[in-house]
CSV table of C-alpha atoms and ligand atoms in Angstrom, one decimal:
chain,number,residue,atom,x,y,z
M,125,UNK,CA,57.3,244.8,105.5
M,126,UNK,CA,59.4,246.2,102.1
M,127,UNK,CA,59.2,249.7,100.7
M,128,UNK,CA,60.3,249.7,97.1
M,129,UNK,CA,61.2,253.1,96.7
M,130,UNK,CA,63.4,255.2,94.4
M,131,UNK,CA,65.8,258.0,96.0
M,132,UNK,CA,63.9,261.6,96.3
M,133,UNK,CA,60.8,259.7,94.5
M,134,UNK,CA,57.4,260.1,95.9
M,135,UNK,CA,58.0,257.3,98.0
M,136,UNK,CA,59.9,259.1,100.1
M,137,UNK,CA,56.6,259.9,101.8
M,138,UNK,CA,55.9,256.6,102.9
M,139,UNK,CA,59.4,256.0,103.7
M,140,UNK,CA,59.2,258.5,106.4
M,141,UNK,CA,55.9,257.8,108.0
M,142,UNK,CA,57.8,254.0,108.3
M,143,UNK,CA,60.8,256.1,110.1
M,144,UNK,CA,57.8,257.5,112.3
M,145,UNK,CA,56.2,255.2,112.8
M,146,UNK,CA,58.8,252.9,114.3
M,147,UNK,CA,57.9,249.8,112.4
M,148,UNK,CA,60.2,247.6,111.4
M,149,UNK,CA,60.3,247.4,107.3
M,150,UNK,CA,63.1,247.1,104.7
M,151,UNK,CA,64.2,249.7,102.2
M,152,UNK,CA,64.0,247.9,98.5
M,153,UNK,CA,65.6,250.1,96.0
M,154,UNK,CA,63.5,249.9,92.4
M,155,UNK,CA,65.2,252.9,90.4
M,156,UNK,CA,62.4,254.6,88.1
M,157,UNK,CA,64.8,255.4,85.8
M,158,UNK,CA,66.1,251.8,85.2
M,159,UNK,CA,62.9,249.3,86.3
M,160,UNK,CA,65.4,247.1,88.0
M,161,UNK,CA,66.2,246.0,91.6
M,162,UNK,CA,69.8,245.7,92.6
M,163,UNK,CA,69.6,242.0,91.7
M,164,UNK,CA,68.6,242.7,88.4
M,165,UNK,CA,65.0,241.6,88.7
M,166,UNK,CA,62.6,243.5,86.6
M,167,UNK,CA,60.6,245.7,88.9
M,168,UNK,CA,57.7,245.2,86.2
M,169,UNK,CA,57.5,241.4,88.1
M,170,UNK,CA,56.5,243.0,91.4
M,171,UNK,CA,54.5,245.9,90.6
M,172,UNK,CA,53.1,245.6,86.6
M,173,UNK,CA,52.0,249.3,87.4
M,174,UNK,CA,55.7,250.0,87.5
M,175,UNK,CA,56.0,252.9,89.5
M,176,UNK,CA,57.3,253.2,93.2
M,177,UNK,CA,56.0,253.4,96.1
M,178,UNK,CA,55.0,250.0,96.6
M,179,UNK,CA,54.4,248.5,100.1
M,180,UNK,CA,54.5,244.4,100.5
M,181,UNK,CA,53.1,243.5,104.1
M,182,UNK,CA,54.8,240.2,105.9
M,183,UNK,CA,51.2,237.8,104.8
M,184,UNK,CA,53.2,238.9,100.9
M,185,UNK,CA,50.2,241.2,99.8
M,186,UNK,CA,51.4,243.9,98.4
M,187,UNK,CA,49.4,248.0,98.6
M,188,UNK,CA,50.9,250.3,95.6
M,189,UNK,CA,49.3,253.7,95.7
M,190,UNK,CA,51.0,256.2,97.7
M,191,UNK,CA,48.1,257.5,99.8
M,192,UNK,CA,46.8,254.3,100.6
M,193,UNK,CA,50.2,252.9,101.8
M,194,UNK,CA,50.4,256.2,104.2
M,195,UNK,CA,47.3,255.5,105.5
M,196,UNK,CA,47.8,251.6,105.9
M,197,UNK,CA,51.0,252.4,108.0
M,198,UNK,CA,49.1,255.4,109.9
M,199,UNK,CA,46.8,252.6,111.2
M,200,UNK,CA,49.0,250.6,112.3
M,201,UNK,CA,50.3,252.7,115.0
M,202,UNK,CA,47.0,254.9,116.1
M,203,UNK,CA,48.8,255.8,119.0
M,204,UNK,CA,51.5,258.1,116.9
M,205,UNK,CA,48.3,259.9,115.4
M,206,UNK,CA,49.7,259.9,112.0
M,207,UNK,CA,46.0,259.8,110.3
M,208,UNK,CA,43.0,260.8,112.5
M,209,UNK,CA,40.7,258.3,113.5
M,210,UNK,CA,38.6,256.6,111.1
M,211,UNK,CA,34.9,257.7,111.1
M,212,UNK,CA,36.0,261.8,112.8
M,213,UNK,CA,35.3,264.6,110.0
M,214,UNK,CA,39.2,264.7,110.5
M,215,UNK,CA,40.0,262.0,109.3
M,216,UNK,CA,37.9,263.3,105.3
M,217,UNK,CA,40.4,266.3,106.0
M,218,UNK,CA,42.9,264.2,106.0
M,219,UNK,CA,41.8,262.4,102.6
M,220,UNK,CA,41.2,265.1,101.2
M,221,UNK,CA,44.9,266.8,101.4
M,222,UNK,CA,46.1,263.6,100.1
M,223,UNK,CA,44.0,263.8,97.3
M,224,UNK,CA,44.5,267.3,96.5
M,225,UNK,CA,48.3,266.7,97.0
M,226,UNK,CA,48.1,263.7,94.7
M,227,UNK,CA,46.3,265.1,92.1
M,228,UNK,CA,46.8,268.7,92.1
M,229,UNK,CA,50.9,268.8,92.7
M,230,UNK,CA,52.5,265.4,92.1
M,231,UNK,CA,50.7,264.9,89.2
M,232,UNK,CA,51.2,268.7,88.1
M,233,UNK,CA,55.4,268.1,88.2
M,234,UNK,CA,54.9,264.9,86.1
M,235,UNK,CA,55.8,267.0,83.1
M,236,UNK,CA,58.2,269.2,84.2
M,237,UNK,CA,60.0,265.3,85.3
M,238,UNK,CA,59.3,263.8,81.6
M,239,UNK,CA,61.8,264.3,78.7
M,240,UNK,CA,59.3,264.3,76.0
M,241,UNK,CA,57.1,267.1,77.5
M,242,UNK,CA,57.2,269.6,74.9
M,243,UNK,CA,59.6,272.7,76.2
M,244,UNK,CA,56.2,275.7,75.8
M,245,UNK,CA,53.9,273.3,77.5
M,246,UNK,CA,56.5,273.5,80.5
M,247,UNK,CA,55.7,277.5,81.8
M,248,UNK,CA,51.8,276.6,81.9
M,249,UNK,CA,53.1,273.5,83.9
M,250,UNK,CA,55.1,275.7,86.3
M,251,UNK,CA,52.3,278.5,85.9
M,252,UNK,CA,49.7,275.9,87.7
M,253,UNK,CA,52.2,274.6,90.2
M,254,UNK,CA,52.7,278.5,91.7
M,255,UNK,CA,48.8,279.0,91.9
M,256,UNK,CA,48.7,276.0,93.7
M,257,UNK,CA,51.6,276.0,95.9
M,258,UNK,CA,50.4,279.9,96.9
M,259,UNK,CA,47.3,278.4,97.9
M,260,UNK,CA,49.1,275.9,100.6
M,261,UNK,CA,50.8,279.0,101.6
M,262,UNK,CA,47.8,280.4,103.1
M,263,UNK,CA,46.2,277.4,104.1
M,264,UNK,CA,49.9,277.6,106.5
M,265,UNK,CA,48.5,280.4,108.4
M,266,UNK,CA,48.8,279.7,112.0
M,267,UNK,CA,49.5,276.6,111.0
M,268,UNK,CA,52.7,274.2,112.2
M,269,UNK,CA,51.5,271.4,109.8
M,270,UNK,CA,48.5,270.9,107.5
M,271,UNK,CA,46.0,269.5,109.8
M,272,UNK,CA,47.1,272.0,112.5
M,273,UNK,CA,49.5,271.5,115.5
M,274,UNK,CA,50.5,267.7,115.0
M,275,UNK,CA,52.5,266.4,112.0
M,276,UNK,CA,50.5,263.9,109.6
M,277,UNK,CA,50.7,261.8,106.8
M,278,UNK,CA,49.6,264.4,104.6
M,279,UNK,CA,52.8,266.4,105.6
M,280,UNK,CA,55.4,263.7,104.6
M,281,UNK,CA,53.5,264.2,101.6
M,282,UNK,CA,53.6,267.2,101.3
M,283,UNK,CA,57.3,267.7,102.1
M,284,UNK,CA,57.8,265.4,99.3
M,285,UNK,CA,56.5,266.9,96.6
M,286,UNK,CA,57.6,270.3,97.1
M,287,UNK,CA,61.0,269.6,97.4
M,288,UNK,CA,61.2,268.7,93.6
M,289,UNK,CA,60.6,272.4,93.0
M,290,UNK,CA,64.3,273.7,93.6
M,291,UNK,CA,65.0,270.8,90.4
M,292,UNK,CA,62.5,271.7,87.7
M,293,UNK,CA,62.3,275.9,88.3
M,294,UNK,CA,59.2,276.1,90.6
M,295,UNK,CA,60.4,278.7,93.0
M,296,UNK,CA,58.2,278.2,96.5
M,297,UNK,CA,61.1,280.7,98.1
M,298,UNK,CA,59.1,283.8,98.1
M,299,UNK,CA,55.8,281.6,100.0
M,300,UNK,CA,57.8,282.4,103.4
M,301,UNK,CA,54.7,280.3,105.6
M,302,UNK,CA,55.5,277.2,102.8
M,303,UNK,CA,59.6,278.0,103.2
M,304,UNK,CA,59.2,277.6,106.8
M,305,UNK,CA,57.1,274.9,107.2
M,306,UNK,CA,59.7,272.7,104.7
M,307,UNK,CA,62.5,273.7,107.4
M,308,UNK,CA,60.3,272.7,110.3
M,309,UNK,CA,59.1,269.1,108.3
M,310,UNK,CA,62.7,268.8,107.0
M,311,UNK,CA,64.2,269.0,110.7
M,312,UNK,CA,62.0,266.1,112.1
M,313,UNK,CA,64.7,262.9,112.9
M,314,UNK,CA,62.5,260.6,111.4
M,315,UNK,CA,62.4,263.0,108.0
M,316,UNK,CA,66.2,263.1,108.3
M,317,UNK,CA,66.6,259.5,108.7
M,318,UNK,CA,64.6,258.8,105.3
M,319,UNK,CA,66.4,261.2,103.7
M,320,UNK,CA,70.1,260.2,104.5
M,321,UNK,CA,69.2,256.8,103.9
M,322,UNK,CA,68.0,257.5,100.1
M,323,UNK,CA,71.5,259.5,100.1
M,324,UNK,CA,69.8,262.7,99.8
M,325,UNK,CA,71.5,264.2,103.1
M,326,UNK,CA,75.1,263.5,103.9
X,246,LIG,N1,49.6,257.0,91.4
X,246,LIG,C1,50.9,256.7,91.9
X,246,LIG,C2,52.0,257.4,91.2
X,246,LIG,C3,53.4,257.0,91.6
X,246,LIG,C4,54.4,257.7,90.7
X,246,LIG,O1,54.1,258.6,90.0
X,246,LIG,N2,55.7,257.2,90.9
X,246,LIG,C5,56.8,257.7,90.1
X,246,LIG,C6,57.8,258.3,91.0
X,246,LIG,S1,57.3,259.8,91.9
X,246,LIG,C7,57.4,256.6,89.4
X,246,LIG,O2,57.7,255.5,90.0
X,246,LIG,N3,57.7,256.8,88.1
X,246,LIG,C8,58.4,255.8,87.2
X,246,LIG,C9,57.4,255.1,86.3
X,246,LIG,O3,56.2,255.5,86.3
X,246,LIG,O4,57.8,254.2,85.6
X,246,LIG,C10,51.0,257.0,93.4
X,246,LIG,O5,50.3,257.9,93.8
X,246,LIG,O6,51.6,256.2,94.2
């Protein structure tokens, strides 16, 4: 398989549930910033959509869509238990912290990421980001990761996402069960693997 990512994107998710999952895959570099591979080919050619992640399996289909690509992986290993089984209420737990994860905080830094976003739209931005991430906070309690005790799909996610915080003045500092839980997702080998190989760890 080929992840086309971009460094500290949201593809990093997938990129580490590949590192867990111990498939083998290649990295592809597409920079969002320039729509090119290192070859020069226009990333436009491979994914009209544009964005990263995209996943191309070895038959040469390719998945774009960042929670289905975590999930397609998931499955392929069901013994790592990255994604509950299909068919368990577990699994709609699952789907629905991607969704909400998607939808309510990726998609809620999109204009703090965009040059043209008007500065005094940017504090609302921020504004809905805190309710939010004060919410995962909570859901933390007693927690290790979000779908209790074992680390998910939904976490890589997760870690993703909130990380951007510390570059466009959302503060999750003071959410001390959130501030732990990054430490704990952020000290996983598989996590740090990803990470240093998108040169975002020394
Ligand atoms: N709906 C897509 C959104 C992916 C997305 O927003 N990707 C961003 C990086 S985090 C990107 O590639 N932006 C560059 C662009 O849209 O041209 C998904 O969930 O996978």
């Amino acid at each position: 398989m080929k992840l086309y990512y971009s460094p500290g994107a949201c593809s990093l998710s997938p990129h580490i549930v590949l590192r867990e999952s111990g498939l083998p895959f290649q990295p592809v570099l597409a920079s969002t910033k320039t729509h090119k591979l290192a070859d020069g080919t226009d990333y436009y050619t491979i994914n009209a959509k544009g964005y990263v992640p995209l996943l191309e399996l070895d038959d040469g289909q390719r998945l774009s869509e960042g929670p289905a690509i975590v999930q397609y992986i998931a499955d392929q290993v069901p013994e790592k238990k990255l994604a509950p089984a299909w068919g368990t209420m577990e699994r709609y737990r699952l789907i629905e912290w991607l969704n909400f994860i998607t939808s309510e905080l990726h998609k809620g830094f999109s204009p703090l990421f965009n040059p043209a976003t008007p500065e005094d739209y940017k504090p609302l931005a921020r504004a809905a980001l805190d309710k939010r991430f004060a919410w995962v906070d909570q859901q933390l309690e007693g927690r290790d990761y979000l779908m209790g005790d074992s680390f998910t799909v939904a976490d890589a996610y997760l870690f993703t996402v909130a990380g951007w915080g510390r570059y466009v003045g959302v503060d999750i500092t003071p959410l001390k069960k959130l501030s732990a839980y990054m430490a704990r997702v952020a000290a996983r080998p598989a996590v740090q693997e990803a990470m240093r190989a998108e040169g975002l760890l020394k």
